[in-house]
Short mmCIF file of C-alpha atoms and ligand atoms in Angstrom, two decimals:
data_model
loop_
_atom_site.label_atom_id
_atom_site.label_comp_id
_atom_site.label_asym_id
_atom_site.label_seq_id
_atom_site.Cartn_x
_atom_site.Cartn_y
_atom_site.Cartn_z
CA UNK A 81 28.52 29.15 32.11
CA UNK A 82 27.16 25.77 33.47
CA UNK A 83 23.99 24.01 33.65
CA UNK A 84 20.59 24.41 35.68
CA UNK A 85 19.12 21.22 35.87
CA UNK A 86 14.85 21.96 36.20
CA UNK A 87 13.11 18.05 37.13
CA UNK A 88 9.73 17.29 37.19
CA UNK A 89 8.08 14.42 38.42
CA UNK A 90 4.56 12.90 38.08
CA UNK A 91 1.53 14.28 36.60
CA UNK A 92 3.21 17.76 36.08
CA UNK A 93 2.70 17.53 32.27
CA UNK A 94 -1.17 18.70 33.16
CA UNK A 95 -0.37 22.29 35.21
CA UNK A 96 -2.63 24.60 33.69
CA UNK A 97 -4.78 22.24 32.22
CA UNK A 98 -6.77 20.67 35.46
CA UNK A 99 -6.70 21.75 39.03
CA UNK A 100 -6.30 25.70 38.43
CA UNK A 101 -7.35 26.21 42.31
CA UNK A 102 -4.77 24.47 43.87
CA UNK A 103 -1.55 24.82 41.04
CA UNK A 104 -3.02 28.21 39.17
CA UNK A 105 -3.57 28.41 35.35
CA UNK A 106 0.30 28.08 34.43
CA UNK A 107 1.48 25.65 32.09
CA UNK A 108 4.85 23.83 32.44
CA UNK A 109 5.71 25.01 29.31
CA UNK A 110 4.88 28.76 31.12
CA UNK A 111 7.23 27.48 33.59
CA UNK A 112 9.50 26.42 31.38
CA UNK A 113 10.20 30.35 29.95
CA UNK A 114 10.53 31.61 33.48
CA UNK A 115 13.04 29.61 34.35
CA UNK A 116 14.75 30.24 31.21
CA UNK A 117 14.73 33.94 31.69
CA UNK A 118 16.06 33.62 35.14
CA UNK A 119 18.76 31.11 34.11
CA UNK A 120 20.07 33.11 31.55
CA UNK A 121 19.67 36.66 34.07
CA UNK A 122 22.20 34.82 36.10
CA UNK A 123 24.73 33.84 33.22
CA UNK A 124 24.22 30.09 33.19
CA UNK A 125 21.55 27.92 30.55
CA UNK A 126 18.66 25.62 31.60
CA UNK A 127 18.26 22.01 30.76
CA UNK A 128 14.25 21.79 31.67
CA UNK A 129 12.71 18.26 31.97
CA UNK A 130 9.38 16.79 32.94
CA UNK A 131 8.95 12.46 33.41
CA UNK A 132 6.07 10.11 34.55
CA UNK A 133 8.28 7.61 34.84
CA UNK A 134 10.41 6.98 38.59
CA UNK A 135 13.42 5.20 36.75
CA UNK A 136 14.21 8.00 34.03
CA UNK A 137 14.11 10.70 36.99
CA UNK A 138 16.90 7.88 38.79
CA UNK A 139 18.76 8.26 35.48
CA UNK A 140 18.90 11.68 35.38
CA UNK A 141 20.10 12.43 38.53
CA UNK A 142 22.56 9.24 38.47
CA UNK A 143 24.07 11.15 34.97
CA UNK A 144 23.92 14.86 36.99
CA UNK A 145 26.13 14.03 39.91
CA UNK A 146 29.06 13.58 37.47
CA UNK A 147 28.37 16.76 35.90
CA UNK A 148 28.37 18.89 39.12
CA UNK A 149 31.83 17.36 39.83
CA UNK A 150 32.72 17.88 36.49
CA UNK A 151 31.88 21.84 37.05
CA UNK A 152 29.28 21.68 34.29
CA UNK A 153 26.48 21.28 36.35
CA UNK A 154 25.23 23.47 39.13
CA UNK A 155 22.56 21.22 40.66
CA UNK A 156 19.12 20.78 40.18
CA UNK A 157 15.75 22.54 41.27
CA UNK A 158 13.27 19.32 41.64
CA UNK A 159 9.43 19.39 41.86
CA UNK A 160 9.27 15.77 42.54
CA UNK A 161 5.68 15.91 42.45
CA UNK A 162 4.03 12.69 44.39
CA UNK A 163 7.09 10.81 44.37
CA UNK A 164 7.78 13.47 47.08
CA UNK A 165 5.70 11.37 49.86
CA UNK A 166 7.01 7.94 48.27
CA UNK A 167 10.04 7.24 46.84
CA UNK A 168 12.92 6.79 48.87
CA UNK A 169 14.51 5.82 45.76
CA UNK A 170 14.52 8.89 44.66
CA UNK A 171 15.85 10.31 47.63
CA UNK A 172 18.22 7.69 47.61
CA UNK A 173 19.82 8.31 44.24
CA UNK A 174 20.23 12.19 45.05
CA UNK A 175 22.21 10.63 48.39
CA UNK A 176 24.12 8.79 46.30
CA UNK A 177 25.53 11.08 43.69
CA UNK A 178 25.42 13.67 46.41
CA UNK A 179 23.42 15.68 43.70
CA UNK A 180 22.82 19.82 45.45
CA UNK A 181 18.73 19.84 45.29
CA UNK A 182 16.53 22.66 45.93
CA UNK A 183 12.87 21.16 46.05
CA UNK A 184 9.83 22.87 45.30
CA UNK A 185 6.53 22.16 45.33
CA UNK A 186 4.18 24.81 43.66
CA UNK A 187 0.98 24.28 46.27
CA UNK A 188 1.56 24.94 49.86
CA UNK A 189 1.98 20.80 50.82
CA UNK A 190 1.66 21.49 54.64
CA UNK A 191 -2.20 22.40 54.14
CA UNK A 192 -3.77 20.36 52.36
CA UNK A 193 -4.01 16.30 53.40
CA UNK A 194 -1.62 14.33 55.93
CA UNK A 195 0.12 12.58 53.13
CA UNK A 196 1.69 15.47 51.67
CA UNK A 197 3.28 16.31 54.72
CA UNK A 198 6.31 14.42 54.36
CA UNK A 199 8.86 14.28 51.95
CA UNK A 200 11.70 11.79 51.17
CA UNK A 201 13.33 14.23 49.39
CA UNK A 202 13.34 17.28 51.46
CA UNK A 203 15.89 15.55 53.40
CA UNK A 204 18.88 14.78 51.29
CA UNK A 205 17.71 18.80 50.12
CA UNK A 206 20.09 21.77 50.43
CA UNK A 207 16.18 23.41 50.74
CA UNK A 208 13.08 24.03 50.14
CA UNK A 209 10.21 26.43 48.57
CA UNK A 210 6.62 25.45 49.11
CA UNK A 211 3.46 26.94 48.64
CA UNK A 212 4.71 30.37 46.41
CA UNK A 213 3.26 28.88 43.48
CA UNK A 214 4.60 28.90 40.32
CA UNK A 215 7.31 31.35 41.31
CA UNK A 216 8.89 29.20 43.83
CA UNK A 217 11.20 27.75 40.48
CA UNK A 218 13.19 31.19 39.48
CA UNK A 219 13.67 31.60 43.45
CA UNK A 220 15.06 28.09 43.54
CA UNK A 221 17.62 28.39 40.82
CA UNK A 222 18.34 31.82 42.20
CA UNK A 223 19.13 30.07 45.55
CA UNK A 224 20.96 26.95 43.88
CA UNK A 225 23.23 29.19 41.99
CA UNK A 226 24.07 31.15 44.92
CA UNK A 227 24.61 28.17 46.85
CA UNK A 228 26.82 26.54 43.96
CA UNK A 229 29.00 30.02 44.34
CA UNK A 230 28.82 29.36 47.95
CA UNK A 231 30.57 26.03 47.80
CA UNK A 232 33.37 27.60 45.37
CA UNK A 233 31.22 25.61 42.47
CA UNK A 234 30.92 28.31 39.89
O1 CA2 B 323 2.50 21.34 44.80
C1 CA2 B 323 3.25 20.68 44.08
O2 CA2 B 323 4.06 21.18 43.29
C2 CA2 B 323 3.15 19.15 44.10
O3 CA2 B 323 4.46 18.62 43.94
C3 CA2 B 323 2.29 18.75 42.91
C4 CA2 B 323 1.97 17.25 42.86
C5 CA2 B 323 1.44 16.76 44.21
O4 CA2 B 323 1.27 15.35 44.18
C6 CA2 B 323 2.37 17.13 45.36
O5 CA2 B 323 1.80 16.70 46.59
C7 CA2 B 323 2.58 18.63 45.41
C8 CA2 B 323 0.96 16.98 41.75
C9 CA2 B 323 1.51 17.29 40.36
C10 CA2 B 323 0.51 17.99 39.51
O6 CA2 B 323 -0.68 17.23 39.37
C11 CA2 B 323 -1.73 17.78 38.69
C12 CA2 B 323 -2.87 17.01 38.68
C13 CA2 B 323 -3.99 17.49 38.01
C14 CA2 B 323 -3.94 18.70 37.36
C15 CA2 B 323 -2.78 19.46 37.38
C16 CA2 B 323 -1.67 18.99 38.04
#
């Protein structure tokens, strides 16, 4: 059994609570128990996190990188939120722990404005789910464990 890592960046704290036409009525704590049930469907357990803050994100992927090599660590599905069309140091730091990422971003990015059309982190990704709502997460760790079995990482 190892570890799916679940990130979430910026202003995710408020799904369910603002917004319902553009992220749905789901709360990340409703998020939260799906991913749960489909971590433990597939035999591994979830560590599910949520920060405002750019540097404690760049901590915990710094301290995950170790813990894929270490075999304790599958990878982690990442809704970077905003940071998505800013931070290259974000991208950055999953470069350089070579950390396996599967983004996802619950609204479909590549309608609404220019700005989210772009992400930093979609390209040190191993891929991507956009605009499937909500359920975009269980299909991410479903793909990130598969992937993680792909690479002999079990
Ligand atoms: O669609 C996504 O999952 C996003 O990552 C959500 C981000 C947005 O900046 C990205 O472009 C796409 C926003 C996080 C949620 O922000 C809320 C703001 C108000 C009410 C509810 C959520």
């Amino acid at each position: 059994m190892s570890t799916v890592l679940v990130l979430n960046g910026p202003n995710l704290n408020l799904l369910g609570e603002r917004k319902p036409e553009v992220y749905g009525s789901t709360s990340l704590a409703d998020v939260e128990r799906l991913c749960a049930a489909r971590t433990t469907e597939l035999g591994h357990e979830l560590s599910f996190r949520q920060s405002n803050h750019e540097g404690e994100l760049i901590d915990w992927i710094h301290a995950a990188g170790p813990e894929v090599r270490a075999g304790r660590c599958l990878g982690a599905v990442y809704n970077p939120g905003a940071h998505a069309h800013t931070s290259i140091a974000l991208r950055d730091a999953i470069e350089g722990v070579q950390l396996p990422v599967v983004e996802v971003h619950i609204s479909n990015v590549h309608a609404r404005e220019g700005f989210r059309h772009h992400s930093y982190i979609s390209e040190v990704a191993r891929g991507v789910v956009v605009g499937l709502g909500v359920r975009g997460y269980p299909l991410a760790i479903t793909a990130l464990v598969e992937l993680a079995a792909e690479d002999g990482r079990r």
